[in-house]
mmCIF file of C-alpha atoms in Angstrom:
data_model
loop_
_atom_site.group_PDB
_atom_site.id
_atom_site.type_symbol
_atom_site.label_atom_id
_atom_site.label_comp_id
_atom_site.label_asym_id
_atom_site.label_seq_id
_atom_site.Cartn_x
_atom_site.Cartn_y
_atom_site.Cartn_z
ATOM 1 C CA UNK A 1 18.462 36.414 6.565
ATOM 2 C CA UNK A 2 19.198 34.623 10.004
ATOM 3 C CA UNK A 3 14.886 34.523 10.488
ATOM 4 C CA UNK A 4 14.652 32.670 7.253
ATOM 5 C CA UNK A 5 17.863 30.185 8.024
ATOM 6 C CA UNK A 6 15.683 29.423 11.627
ATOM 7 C CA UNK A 7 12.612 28.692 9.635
ATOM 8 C CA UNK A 8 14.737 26.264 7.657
ATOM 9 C CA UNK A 9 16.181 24.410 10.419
ATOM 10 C CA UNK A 10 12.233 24.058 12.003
ATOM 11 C CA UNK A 11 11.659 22.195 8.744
ATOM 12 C CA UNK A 12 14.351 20.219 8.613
ATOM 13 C CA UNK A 13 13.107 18.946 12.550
ATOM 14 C CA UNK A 14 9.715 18.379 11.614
ATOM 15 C CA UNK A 15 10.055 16.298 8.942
ATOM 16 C CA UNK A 16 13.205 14.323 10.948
ATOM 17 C CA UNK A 17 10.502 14.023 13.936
ATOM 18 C CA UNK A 18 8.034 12.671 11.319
ATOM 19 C CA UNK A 19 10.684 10.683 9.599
ATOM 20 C CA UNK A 20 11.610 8.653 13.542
ATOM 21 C CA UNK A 21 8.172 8.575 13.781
ATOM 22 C CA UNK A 22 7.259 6.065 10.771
ATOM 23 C CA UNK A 23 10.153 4.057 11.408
ATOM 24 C CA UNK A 24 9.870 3.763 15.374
ATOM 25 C CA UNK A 25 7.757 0.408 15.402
ATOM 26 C CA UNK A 26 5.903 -2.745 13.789
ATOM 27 C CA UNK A 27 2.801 -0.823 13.616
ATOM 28 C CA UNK A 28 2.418 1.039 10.630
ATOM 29 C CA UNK A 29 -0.823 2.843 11.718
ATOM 30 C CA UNK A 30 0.429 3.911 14.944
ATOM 31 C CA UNK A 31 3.485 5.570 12.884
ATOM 32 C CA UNK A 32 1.069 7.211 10.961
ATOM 33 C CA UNK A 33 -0.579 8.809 13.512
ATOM 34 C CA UNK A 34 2.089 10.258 15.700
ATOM 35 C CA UNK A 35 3.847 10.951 12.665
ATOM 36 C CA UNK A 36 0.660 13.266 11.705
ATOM 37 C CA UNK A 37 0.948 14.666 15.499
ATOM 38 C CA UNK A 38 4.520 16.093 14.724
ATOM 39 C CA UNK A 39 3.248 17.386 11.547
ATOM 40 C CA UNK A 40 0.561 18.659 13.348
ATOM 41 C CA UNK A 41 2.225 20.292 16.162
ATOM 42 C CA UNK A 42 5.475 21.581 14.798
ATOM 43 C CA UNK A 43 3.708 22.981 11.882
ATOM 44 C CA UNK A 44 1.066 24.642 13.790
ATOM 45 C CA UNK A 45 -1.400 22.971 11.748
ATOM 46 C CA UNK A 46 -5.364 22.532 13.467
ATOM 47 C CA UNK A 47 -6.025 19.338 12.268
ATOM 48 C CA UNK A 48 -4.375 16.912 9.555
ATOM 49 C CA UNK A 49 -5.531 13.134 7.880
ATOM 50 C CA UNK A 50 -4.334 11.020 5.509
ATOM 51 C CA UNK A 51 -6.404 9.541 3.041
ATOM 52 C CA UNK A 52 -5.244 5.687 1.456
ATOM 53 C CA UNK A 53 -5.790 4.883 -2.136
ATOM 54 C CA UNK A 54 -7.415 1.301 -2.179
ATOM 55 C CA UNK A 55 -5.993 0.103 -5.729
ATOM 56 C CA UNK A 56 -8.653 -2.372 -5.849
ATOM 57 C CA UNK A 57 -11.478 -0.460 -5.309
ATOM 58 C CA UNK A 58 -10.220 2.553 -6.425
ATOM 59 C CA UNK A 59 -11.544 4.195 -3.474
ATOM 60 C CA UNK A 60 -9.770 6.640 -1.117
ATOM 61 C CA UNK A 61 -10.535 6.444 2.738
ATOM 62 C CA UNK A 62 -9.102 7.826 5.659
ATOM 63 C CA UNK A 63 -6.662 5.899 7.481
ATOM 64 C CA UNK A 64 -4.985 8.352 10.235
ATOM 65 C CA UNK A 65 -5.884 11.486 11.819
ATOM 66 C CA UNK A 66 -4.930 14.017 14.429
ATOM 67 C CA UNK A 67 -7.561 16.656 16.242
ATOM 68 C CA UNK A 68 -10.293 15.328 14.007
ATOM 69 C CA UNK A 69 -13.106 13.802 16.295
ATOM 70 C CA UNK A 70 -15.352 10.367 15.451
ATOM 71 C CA UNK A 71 -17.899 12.118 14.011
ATOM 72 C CA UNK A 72 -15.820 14.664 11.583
ATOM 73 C CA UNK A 73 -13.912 11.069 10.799
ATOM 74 C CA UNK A 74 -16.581 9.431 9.297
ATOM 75 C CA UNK A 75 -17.501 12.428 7.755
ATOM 76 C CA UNK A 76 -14.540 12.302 5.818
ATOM 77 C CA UNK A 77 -14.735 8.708 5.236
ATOM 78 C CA UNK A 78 -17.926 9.354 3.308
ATOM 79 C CA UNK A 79 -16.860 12.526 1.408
ATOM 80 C CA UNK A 80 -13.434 11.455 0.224
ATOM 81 C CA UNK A 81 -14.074 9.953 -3.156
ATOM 82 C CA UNK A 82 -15.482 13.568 -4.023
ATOM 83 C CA UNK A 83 -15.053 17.122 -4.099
ATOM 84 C CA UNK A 84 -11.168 18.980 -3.133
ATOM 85 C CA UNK A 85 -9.423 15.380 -1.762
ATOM 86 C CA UNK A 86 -10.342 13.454 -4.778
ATOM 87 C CA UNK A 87 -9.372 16.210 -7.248
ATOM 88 C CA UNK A 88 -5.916 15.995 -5.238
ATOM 89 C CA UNK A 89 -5.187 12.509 -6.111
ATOM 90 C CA UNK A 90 -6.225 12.362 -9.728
ATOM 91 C CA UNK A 91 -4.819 15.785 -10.985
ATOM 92 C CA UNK A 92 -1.349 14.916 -8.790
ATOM 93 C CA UNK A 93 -1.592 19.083 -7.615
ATOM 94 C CA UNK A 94 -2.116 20.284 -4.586
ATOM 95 C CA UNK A 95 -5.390 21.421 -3.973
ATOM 96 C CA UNK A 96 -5.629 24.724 -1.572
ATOM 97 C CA UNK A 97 -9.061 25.984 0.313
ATOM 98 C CA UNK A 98 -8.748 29.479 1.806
ATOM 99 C CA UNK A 99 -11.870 29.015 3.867
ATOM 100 C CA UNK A 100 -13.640 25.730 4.523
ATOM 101 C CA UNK A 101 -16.527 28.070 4.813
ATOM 102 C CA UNK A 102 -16.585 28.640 1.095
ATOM 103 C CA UNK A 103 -16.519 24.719 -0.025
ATOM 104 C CA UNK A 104 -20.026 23.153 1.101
ATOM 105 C CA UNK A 105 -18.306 19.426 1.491
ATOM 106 C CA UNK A 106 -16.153 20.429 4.017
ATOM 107 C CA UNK A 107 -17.895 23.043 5.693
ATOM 108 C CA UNK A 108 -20.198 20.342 6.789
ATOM 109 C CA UNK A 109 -17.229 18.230 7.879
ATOM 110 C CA UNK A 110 -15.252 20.683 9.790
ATOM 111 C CA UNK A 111 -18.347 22.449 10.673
ATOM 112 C CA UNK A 112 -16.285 23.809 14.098
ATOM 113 C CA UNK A 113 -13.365 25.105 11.995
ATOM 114 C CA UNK A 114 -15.320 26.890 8.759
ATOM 115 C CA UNK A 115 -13.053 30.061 8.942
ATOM 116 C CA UNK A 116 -9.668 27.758 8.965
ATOM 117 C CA UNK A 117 -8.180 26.618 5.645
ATOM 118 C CA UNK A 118 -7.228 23.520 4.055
ATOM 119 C CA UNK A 119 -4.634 22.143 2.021
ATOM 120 C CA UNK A 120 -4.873 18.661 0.219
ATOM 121 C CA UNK A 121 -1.534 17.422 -1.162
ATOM 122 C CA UNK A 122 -1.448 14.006 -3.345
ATOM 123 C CA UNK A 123 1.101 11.653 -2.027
ATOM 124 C CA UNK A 124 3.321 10.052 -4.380
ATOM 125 C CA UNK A 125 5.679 7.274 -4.646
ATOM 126 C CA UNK A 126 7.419 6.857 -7.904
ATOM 127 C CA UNK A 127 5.401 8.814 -9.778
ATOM 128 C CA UNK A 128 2.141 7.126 -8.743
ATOM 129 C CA UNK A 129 -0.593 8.864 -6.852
ATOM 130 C CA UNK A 130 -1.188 6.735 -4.036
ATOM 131 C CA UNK A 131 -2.969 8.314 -1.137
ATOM 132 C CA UNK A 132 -3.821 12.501 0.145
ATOM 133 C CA UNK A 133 -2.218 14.297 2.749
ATOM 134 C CA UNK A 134 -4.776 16.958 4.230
ATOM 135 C CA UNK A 135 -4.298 19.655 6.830
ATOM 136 C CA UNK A 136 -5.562 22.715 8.077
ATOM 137 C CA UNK A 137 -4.570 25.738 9.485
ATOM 138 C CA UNK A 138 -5.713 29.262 9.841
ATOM 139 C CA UNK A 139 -1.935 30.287 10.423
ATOM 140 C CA UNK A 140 0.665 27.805 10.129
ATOM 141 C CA UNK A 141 3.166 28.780 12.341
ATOM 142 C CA UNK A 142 4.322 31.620 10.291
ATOM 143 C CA UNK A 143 5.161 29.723 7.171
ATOM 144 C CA UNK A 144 4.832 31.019 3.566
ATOM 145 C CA UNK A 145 2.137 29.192 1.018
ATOM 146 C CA UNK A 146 5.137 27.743 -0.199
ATOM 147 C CA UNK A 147 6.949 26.272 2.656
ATOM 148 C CA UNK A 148 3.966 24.814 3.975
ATOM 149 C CA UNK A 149 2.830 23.382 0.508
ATOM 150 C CA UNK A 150 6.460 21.954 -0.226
ATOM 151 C CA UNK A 151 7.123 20.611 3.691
ATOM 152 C CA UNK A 152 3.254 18.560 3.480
ATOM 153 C CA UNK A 153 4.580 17.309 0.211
ATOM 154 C CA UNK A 154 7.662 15.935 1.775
ATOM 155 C CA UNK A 155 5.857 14.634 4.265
ATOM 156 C CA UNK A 156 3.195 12.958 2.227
ATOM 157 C CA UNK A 157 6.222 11.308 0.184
ATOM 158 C CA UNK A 158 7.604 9.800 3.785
ATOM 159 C CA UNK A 159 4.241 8.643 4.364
ATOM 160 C CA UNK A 160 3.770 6.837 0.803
ATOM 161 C CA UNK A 161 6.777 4.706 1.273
ATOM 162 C CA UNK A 162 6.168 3.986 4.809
ATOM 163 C CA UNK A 163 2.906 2.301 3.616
ATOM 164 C CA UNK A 164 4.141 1.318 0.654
ATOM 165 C CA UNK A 165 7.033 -0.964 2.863
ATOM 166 C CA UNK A 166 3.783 -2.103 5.069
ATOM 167 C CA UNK A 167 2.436 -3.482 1.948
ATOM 168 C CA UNK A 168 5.410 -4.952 0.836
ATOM 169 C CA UNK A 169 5.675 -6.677 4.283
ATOM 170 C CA UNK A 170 2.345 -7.824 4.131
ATOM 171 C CA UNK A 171 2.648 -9.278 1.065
ATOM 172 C CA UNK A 172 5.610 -11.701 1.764
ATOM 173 C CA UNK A 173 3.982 -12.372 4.983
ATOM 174 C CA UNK A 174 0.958 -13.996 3.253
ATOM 175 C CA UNK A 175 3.076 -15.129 0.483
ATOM 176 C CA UNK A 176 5.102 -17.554 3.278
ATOM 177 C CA UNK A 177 1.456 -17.937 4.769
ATOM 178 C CA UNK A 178 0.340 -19.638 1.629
ATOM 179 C CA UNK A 179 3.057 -21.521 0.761
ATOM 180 C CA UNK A 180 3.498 -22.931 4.317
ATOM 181 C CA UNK A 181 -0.440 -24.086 3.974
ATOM 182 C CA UNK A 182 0.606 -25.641 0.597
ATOM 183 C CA UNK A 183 3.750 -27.720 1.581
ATOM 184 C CA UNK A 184 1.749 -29.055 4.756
ATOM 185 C CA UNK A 185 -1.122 -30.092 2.745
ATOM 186 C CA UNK A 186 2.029 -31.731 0.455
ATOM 187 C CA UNK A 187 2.824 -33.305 3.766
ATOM 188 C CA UNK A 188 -0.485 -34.563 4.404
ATOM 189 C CA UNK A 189 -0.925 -36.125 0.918
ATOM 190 C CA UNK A 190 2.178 -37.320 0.907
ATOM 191 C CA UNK A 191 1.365 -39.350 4.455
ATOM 192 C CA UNK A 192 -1.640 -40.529 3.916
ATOM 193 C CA UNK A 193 -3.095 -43.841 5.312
ATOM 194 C CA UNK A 194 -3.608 -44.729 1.215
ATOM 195 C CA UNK A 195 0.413 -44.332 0.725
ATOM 196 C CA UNK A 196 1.208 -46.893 3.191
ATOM 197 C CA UNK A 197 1.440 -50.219 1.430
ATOM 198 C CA UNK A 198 0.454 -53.429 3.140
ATOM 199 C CA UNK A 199 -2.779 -55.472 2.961
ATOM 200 C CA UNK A 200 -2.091 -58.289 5.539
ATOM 201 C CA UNK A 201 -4.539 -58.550 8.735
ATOM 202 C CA UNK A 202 -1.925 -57.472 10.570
ATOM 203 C CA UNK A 203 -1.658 -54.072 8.426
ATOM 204 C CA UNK A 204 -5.297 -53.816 8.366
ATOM 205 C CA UNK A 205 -4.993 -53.793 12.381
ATOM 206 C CA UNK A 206 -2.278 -51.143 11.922
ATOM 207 C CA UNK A 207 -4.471 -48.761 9.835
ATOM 208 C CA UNK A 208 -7.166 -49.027 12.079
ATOM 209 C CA UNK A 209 -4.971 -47.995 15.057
ATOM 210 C CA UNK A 210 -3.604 -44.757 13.508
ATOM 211 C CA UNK A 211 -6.763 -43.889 12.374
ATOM 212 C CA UNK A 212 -8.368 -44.585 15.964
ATOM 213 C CA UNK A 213 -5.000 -42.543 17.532
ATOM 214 C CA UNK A 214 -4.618 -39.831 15.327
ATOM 215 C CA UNK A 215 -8.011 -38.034 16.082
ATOM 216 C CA UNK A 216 -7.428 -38.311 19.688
ATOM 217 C CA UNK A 217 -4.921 -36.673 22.498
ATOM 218 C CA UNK A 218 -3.369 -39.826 22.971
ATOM 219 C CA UNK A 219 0.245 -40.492 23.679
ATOM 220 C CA UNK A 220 1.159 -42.728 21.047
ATOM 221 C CA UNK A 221 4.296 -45.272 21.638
ATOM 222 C CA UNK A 222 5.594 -46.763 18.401
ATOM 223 C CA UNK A 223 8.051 -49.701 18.901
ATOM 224 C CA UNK A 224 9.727 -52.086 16.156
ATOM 225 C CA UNK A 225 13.411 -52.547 14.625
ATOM 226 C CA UNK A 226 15.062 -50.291 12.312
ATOM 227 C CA UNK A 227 13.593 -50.194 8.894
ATOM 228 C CA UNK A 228 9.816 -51.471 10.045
ATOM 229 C CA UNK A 229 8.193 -47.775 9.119
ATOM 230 C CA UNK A 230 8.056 -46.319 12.384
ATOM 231 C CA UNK A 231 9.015 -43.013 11.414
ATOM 232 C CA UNK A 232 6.071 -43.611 8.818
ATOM 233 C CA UNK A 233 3.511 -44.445 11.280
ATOM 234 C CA UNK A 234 4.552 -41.546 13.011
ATOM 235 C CA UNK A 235 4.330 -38.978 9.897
ATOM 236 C CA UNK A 236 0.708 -40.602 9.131
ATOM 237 C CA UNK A 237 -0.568 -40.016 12.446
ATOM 238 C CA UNK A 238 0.921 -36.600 13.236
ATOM 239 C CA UNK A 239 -0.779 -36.015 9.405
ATOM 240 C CA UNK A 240 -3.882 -36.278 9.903
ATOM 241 C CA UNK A 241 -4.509 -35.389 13.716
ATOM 242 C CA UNK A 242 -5.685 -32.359 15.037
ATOM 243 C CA UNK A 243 -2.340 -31.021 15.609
ATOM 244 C CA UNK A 244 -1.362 -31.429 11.919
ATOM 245 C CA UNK A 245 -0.991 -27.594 11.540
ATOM 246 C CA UNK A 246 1.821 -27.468 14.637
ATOM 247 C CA UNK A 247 5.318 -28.475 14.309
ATOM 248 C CA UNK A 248 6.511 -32.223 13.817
ATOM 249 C CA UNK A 249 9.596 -32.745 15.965
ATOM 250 C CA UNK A 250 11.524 -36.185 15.529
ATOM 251 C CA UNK A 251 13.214 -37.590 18.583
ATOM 252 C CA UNK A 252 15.878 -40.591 17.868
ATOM 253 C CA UNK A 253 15.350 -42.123 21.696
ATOM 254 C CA UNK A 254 18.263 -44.568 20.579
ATOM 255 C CA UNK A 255 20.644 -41.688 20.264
ATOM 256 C CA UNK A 256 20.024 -39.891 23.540
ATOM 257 C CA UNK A 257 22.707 -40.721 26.312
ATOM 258 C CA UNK A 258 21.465 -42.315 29.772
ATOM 259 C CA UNK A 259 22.224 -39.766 31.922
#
């Protein structure tokens, strides 16, 4: 009884190692990959990957991996829309290869490791299928079928909402992205030369000076009494310069002290 309450507690570290790992920095794929190494090491596993589910292409490819070298990598990379891995992720079961020997697709990926096994678990995230968990082991450190095959499937589950908070992420990032393009182009529109209304010589002399100004480095000093359109002048230039894409910082000179 007290063995299988230590075995337990392992577990329980593993997947709390894994667990700080996705959650220690910015960089999702970097997570991934020392989260894999805990996996890895505390389950005395030989090797382990984990295969993304492009929902646009419908495609799976490998995105992280621990002890698997370059060449084994793109192996994998080509292989993983077929075969064991794919089977995973559509059927939602795990998958489970006593010898990598006995399947030809991964014999000649792993051809270093034929005798070791492999286990492919789908990883899911409310019920969707949306990448594969894969590892391999000849012995993993003492663990029954079932403690390895539910502990991977924990871990897979960590792993799918990791990513699945990196998309998220990613997708308000390029949703402010977008919008910010679309309310300076506003901006642009808004302050261009045609919006500016005046059709005396001296405007026409005006027009032709922001125009000449704003696609140089210039410094640009714009002097008149309140209520002339200086602020104006200054929107149209900034505009429709080079530097229209940087920030637009208004300075009222009047209302700075002298000292």
């Amino acid at each position: 009884m007290a063995k299988r309450t230590e075995a337990k507690t392992d577990l329980i570290d593993v997947i709390s190692a894994v667990t700080r790992s996705l959650n220690s920095s910015r960089d999702t794929r970097a997570n991934l990959r020392s989260a894999l190494e805990d996996a890895q090491i505390g389950l005395g596993l030989s090797f382990a990957f984990y295969l993304r589910l492009d929902t646009e292409t419908d495609s799976l490819s490998p995105i992280a991996a621990v002890n698997v070298d370059a060449a084994a990598f793109r192996r994998i990379d080509a292989r993983a829309d077929r075969g064991p891995l794919r089977n995973a992720l559509d059927s939602g079961t795990v998958i489970s290869i006593p010898r990598i020997a006995a399947e030809p697709a991964f014999s000649q990926i792993f051809d270093e490791n034929p005798e070791f096994g492999l286990i492919a678990v789908p990883s899911a995230l409310h019920g969707e299928n949306v990448g594969v968990l894969a590892a391999g082991s000849r012995d993993a450190a003492g663990l029954s079928s079932d403690e390895l095959v539910k502990t991977l499937t924990a871990i897979a589950s960590l792993i799918a909402q990791a990513l699945r908070i990196e998309q998220a992420v990613q997708g308000e990032r390029q949703k402010l992205r977008e919008e910010n393009t679309f309310l300076k182009q506003e901006l642009k529109e808004k302050y261009d030369f045609s919006h500016i209304i005046g059709t005396s010589g001296a405007m026409k002399q005006v027009y032709e000076q922001v125009t000449q100004v704003a696609r140089s480095n210039a410094t640009v000093l714009l002097r008149g009494e309140s209520g002339t359109g200086k602020e104006l002048i200054a929107n149209a230039i900034h505009y429709n310069s080079l530097r229209s894409k940087r920030p637009f910082v208004k300075v009222n000179c009047a209302a700075l002290p002298d000292t």
